[in-house]
């Protein structure tokens, strides 16, 4: 049972998409196909403020999305972060390392044409198959490890959101109460469309709404969230040994994508917070 559930996490993860591609969407499908690397064609990267927000300039060219829209982000901090991704590229542009650019493209182009309600429903649906809610009975050592490591996060989430989540050893998973789902729907509705794109991206990486919200709420670190999402795999590695380079690469890549998604959520949420504060002042 543990092998069947952890198999997708143990396979090498596909590279992230570039300015012409997007992150993993519903059912694990990508909105755009990742292109090959290309030679760096610009010298300088800068940001400027336009009517719709902050723009990225590659020399004297305005950055565009895959659908040829002007690449405009809602906050200066996010623009600086994206510009840093482009400026850090060397002789060739490694689009699969530019996770923030990818997320901005998805938010701007919305290739799956989903609205806010659909994004929220997709995120909450992960509760039905949440990694930390599925438990094993055998071997006893793994069952104990899951209890010791996952129970505190589930307990935190239940107290934080005043809900009942629980866990199950059944292949069908736990029976999540309707009220719990409604509470998460209400909470996620407080985020804007951009932040919701980031939240879904993080959930897709960790295969867990609970771990994702714990991370975004700063209850756990990126390293801890990734470790907990890979708990069964880590247990097997300690028992049977590591596959040379493959597991380490997967771990580093997962941390990078999870960290980028979390940063994206915070930067997209802060713009609304700052605007609200200024209005209050």
Short mmCIF file of C-alpha atoms in Angstrom, two decimals:
data_model
loop_
_atom_site.label_atom_id
_atom_site.label_comp_id
_atom_site.label_asym_id
_atom_site.label_seq_id
_atom_site.Cartn_x
_atom_site.Cartn_y
_atom_site.Cartn_z
CA UNK A 1 0.00 0.00 0.00
CA UNK A 2 2.77 2.46 0.91
CA UNK A 3 4.54 1.74 -2.39
CA UNK A 4 1.46 2.38 -4.50
CA UNK A 5 0.83 5.74 -2.84
CA UNK A 6 4.42 6.96 -2.80
CA UNK A 7 5.34 5.89 -6.33
CA UNK A 8 4.53 9.25 -8.01
CA UNK A 9 6.74 11.04 -5.49
CA UNK A 10 9.66 8.69 -6.15
CA UNK A 11 9.69 9.17 -9.90
CA UNK A 12 11.89 12.00 -11.24
CA UNK A 13 9.80 15.16 -11.32
CA UNK A 14 9.45 16.88 -14.70
CA UNK A 15 11.17 20.25 -15.02
CA UNK A 16 9.14 23.37 -14.44
CA UNK A 17 8.01 25.32 -17.46
CA UNK A 18 9.42 28.56 -18.76
CA UNK A 19 7.97 31.83 -19.84
CA UNK A 20 6.19 29.76 -22.46
CA UNK A 21 4.89 27.16 -20.06
CA UNK A 22 3.04 26.70 -16.80
CA UNK A 23 2.97 24.64 -13.62
CA UNK A 24 1.20 21.37 -13.10
CA UNK A 25 -2.54 21.85 -13.34
CA UNK A 26 -5.51 19.62 -12.51
CA UNK A 27 -4.90 15.88 -12.78
CA UNK A 28 -1.15 16.56 -13.00
CA UNK A 29 -1.34 17.86 -16.57
CA UNK A 30 0.71 20.85 -17.63
CA UNK A 31 -0.83 23.89 -19.18
CA UNK A 32 2.13 24.29 -21.54
CA UNK A 33 4.85 21.96 -22.78
CA UNK A 34 8.32 22.88 -21.44
CA UNK A 35 10.61 24.08 -24.26
CA UNK A 36 14.32 23.55 -24.53
CA UNK A 37 16.89 25.95 -23.10
CA UNK A 38 17.74 28.95 -25.25
CA UNK A 39 20.68 31.29 -25.38
CA UNK A 40 20.44 34.39 -23.22
CA UNK A 41 19.46 37.22 -25.56
CA UNK A 42 19.52 40.18 -23.14
CA UNK A 43 22.09 41.99 -21.04
CA UNK A 44 20.15 43.88 -18.40
CA UNK A 45 16.98 43.20 -16.43
CA UNK A 46 14.92 45.94 -14.80
CA UNK A 47 11.42 46.63 -13.54
CA UNK A 48 9.10 49.56 -14.16
CA UNK A 49 5.66 50.54 -13.01
CA UNK A 50 2.88 50.70 -15.58
CA UNK A 51 -0.85 51.23 -15.48
CA UNK A 52 -1.62 47.59 -14.67
CA UNK A 53 1.18 47.00 -12.17
CA UNK A 54 4.90 46.28 -12.32
CA UNK A 55 6.55 45.15 -15.55
CA UNK A 56 9.76 43.28 -16.35
CA UNK A 57 12.16 44.75 -18.92
CA UNK A 58 14.79 42.67 -20.72
CA UNK A 59 17.01 45.44 -22.06
CA UNK A 60 14.41 47.59 -23.85
CA UNK A 61 11.90 44.80 -24.40
CA UNK A 62 8.81 44.26 -22.29
CA UNK A 63 8.43 40.67 -21.09
CA UNK A 64 5.33 38.95 -22.47
CA UNK A 65 3.40 35.87 -21.41
CA UNK A 66 3.01 32.74 -23.61
CA UNK A 67 -0.29 34.20 -24.84
CA UNK A 68 1.47 37.45 -25.72
CA UNK A 69 -0.01 39.44 -22.85
CA UNK A 70 2.09 42.10 -21.15
CA UNK A 71 3.82 40.48 -18.19
CA UNK A 72 2.50 42.58 -15.30
CA UNK A 73 2.53 41.64 -11.62
CA UNK A 74 0.61 43.25 -8.74
CA UNK A 75 3.49 44.01 -6.36
CA UNK A 76 6.98 45.46 -6.60
CA UNK A 77 8.38 42.69 -4.40
CA UNK A 78 7.10 40.02 -6.78
CA UNK A 79 8.47 41.94 -9.76
CA UNK A 80 11.91 42.09 -8.13
CA UNK A 81 11.79 38.35 -7.42
CA UNK A 82 10.87 37.55 -11.04
CA UNK A 83 13.51 39.95 -12.36
CA UNK A 84 16.07 38.18 -10.18
CA UNK A 85 15.16 34.87 -11.83
CA UNK A 86 15.84 36.34 -15.27
CA UNK A 87 18.99 38.14 -14.16
CA UNK A 88 20.43 34.99 -12.60
CA UNK A 89 20.39 33.11 -15.91
CA UNK A 90 23.86 32.70 -17.39
CA UNK A 91 24.76 31.81 -20.97
CA UNK A 92 21.52 29.91 -21.49
CA UNK A 93 18.07 30.48 -20.05
CA UNK A 94 17.05 27.51 -17.92
CA UNK A 95 13.31 28.01 -17.92
CA UNK A 96 12.72 25.02 -15.64
CA UNK A 97 14.42 26.89 -12.79
CA UNK A 98 12.13 29.94 -13.09
CA UNK A 99 9.22 28.88 -10.92
CA UNK A 100 7.99 32.38 -10.06
CA UNK A 101 7.92 33.36 -13.73
CA UNK A 102 5.95 30.21 -14.45
CA UNK A 103 3.39 30.96 -11.76
CA UNK A 104 2.96 34.55 -12.95
CA UNK A 105 2.37 33.33 -16.50
CA UNK A 106 -0.31 30.97 -15.27
CA UNK A 107 -1.99 33.70 -13.22
CA UNK A 108 -1.97 36.10 -16.19
CA UNK A 109 -2.95 33.68 -18.96
CA UNK A 110 -5.15 31.34 -16.88
CA UNK A 111 -4.72 28.61 -19.54
CA UNK A 112 -7.25 26.28 -17.90
CA UNK A 113 -9.82 29.13 -17.82
CA UNK A 114 -10.87 28.43 -14.24
CA UNK A 115 -12.51 30.98 -11.98
CA UNK A 116 -11.94 31.52 -8.27
CA UNK A 117 -14.61 29.05 -7.19
CA UNK A 118 -13.12 26.31 -9.36
CA UNK A 119 -9.62 26.92 -8.00
CA UNK A 120 -10.89 26.67 -4.43
CA UNK A 121 -12.83 23.47 -5.12
CA UNK A 122 -9.76 21.90 -6.72
CA UNK A 123 -7.66 22.76 -3.67
CA UNK A 124 -10.19 21.47 -1.13
CA UNK A 125 -10.66 18.25 -3.10
CA UNK A 126 -7.11 17.30 -2.08
CA UNK A 127 -8.46 16.71 1.44
CA UNK A 128 -10.05 13.49 0.19
CA UNK A 129 -6.62 12.06 -0.69
CA UNK A 130 -4.40 14.10 1.63
CA UNK A 131 -1.03 12.47 2.22
CA UNK A 132 -1.05 12.93 6.00
CA UNK A 133 -4.52 11.38 6.36
CA UNK A 134 -3.58 8.02 4.83
CA UNK A 135 -1.94 5.68 7.33
CA UNK A 136 -0.53 2.16 7.24
CA UNK A 137 -0.85 -0.62 9.79
CA UNK A 138 2.24 -2.52 8.65
CA UNK A 139 5.14 -2.33 9.19
CA UNK A 140 4.70 -1.16 12.80
CA UNK A 141 7.78 1.10 12.63
CA UNK A 142 6.33 3.08 9.71
CA UNK A 143 2.91 3.26 11.36
CA UNK A 144 4.52 4.71 14.48
CA UNK A 145 6.57 7.15 12.42
CA UNK A 146 3.44 8.42 10.67
CA UNK A 147 1.66 8.85 13.99
CA UNK A 148 4.57 10.73 15.58
CA UNK A 149 5.25 13.01 12.61
CA UNK A 150 1.84 13.53 10.99
CA UNK A 151 -0.48 13.64 14.00
CA UNK A 152 0.93 16.96 15.34
CA UNK A 153 0.30 18.66 11.98
CA UNK A 154 -3.24 17.29 11.71
CA UNK A 155 -3.92 18.34 15.32
CA UNK A 156 -2.60 21.83 14.60
CA UNK A 157 -4.83 22.16 11.54
CA UNK A 158 -7.90 20.99 13.47
CA UNK A 159 -7.29 23.61 16.17
CA UNK A 160 -6.25 26.35 13.75
CA UNK A 161 -9.39 26.04 11.61
CA UNK A 162 -11.69 24.56 14.28
CA UNK A 163 -12.47 21.50 12.18
CA UNK A 164 -12.35 17.71 12.33
CA UNK A 165 -9.99 15.97 9.91
CA UNK A 166 -8.76 12.67 11.35
CA UNK A 167 -6.93 9.86 9.57
CA UNK A 168 -7.61 6.37 8.27
CA UNK A 169 -5.85 3.12 7.37
CA UNK A 170 -8.55 2.33 4.83
CA UNK A 171 -7.72 2.54 1.12
CA UNK A 172 -10.78 4.79 0.85
CA UNK A 173 -9.20 7.30 3.20
CA UNK A 174 -10.83 9.27 6.02
CA UNK A 175 -14.39 10.52 5.91
CA UNK A 176 -13.90 14.28 5.85
CA UNK A 177 -16.98 16.08 7.31
CA UNK A 178 -18.80 18.49 5.02
CA UNK A 179 -18.33 21.26 7.60
CA UNK A 180 -14.56 20.82 7.40
CA UNK A 181 -14.62 21.26 3.64
CA UNK A 182 -16.86 24.30 3.94
CA UNK A 183 -14.46 25.87 6.43
CA UNK A 184 -11.50 25.45 4.10
CA UNK A 185 -13.56 26.79 1.20
CA UNK A 186 -14.35 29.88 3.26
CA UNK A 187 -10.73 30.33 4.32
CA UNK A 188 -9.35 29.97 0.80
CA UNK A 189 -11.91 32.47 -0.47
CA UNK A 190 -10.03 35.13 1.50
CA UNK A 191 -7.11 34.80 -0.95
CA UNK A 192 -7.02 36.52 -4.34
CA UNK A 193 -6.78 34.66 -7.66
CA UNK A 194 -3.02 35.00 -7.88
CA UNK A 195 -2.45 33.59 -4.40
CA UNK A 196 -4.84 30.72 -5.10
CA UNK A 197 -2.77 29.74 -8.14
CA UNK A 198 0.24 29.55 -5.83
CA UNK A 199 -1.62 27.59 -3.17
CA UNK A 200 -2.72 24.99 -5.71
CA UNK A 201 0.85 24.76 -6.97
CA UNK A 202 2.16 24.07 -3.44
CA UNK A 203 -0.59 21.52 -2.80
CA UNK A 204 0.32 19.73 -6.01
CA UNK A 205 3.95 19.48 -4.90
CA UNK A 206 3.20 18.21 -1.38
CA UNK A 207 0.08 16.19 -2.28
CA UNK A 208 -1.47 17.67 0.84
CA UNK A 209 -3.75 20.60 1.62
CA UNK A 210 -2.96 20.28 5.32
CA UNK A 211 0.82 20.48 4.86
CA UNK A 212 0.42 23.33 2.38
CA UNK A 213 -1.70 25.46 4.70
CA UNK A 214 0.63 24.68 7.61
CA UNK A 215 3.50 25.93 5.49
CA UNK A 216 1.74 29.02 4.17
CA UNK A 217 0.60 29.88 7.71
CA UNK A 218 4.28 29.63 8.76
CA UNK A 219 3.59 26.79 11.20
CA UNK A 220 6.26 24.61 9.56
CA UNK A 221 9.24 25.30 7.30
CA UNK A 222 9.68 24.31 3.67
CA UNK A 223 12.20 21.65 4.69
CA UNK A 224 9.79 20.20 7.25
CA UNK A 225 6.83 20.26 4.86
CA UNK A 226 8.81 18.44 2.18
CA UNK A 227 10.12 15.89 4.67
CA UNK A 228 6.61 15.15 5.93
CA UNK A 229 5.28 14.82 2.38
CA UNK A 230 8.01 12.24 1.65
CA UNK A 231 7.82 10.43 4.98
CA UNK A 232 7.11 6.96 3.62
CA UNK A 233 9.79 7.34 0.97
CA UNK A 234 12.33 8.51 3.54
CA UNK A 235 11.48 5.51 5.71
CA UNK A 236 12.16 3.15 2.81
CA UNK A 237 15.41 4.95 1.96
CA UNK A 238 16.67 4.50 5.52
CA UNK A 239 15.72 0.85 5.38
CA UNK A 240 16.85 -0.13 1.89
CA UNK A 241 19.32 2.60 0.95
CA UNK A 242 19.39 5.56 -1.39
CA UNK A 243 19.35 5.45 -5.18
CA UNK A 244 22.50 7.28 -6.26
CA UNK A 245 21.73 10.96 -7.12
CA UNK A 246 18.06 10.34 -7.98
CA UNK A 247 16.57 10.83 -4.52
CA UNK A 248 18.79 13.80 -3.72
CA UNK A 249 17.86 15.51 -6.98
CA UNK A 250 14.17 14.88 -6.37
CA UNK A 251 14.45 16.26 -2.84
CA UNK A 252 16.23 19.46 -3.90
CA UNK A 253 13.84 20.05 -6.79
CA UNK A 254 10.80 19.54 -4.59
CA UNK A 255 12.15 21.98 -2.01
CA UNK A 256 12.81 24.59 -4.69
CA UNK A 257 9.33 24.31 -6.19
CA UNK A 258 7.62 24.29 -2.80
CA UNK A 259 9.61 27.30 -1.59
CA UNK A 260 8.86 29.23 -4.78
CA UNK A 261 5.15 28.49 -4.55
CA UNK A 262 5.03 29.57 -0.91
CA UNK A 263 6.92 32.78 -1.63
CA UNK A 264 4.56 33.48 -4.52
CA UNK A 265 1.52 33.14 -2.24
CA UNK A 266 3.00 35.50 0.33
CA UNK A 267 4.05 38.12 -2.22
CA UNK A 268 0.65 38.02 -3.91
CA UNK A 269 -1.19 38.24 -0.60
CA UNK A 270 0.91 41.07 0.78
CA UNK A 271 -0.05 43.43 -2.04
CA UNK A 272 -3.69 43.25 -0.97
CA UNK A 273 -2.74 43.67 2.68
CA UNK A 274 -0.60 46.73 2.03
CA UNK A 275 -3.29 48.33 -0.11
CA UNK A 276 -5.89 47.74 2.58
CA UNK A 277 -3.60 49.22 5.26
CA UNK A 278 -2.95 52.33 3.20
CA UNK A 279 -6.66 52.84 2.71
CA UNK A 280 -7.19 52.56 6.45
CA UNK A 281 -4.48 55.15 7.10
#
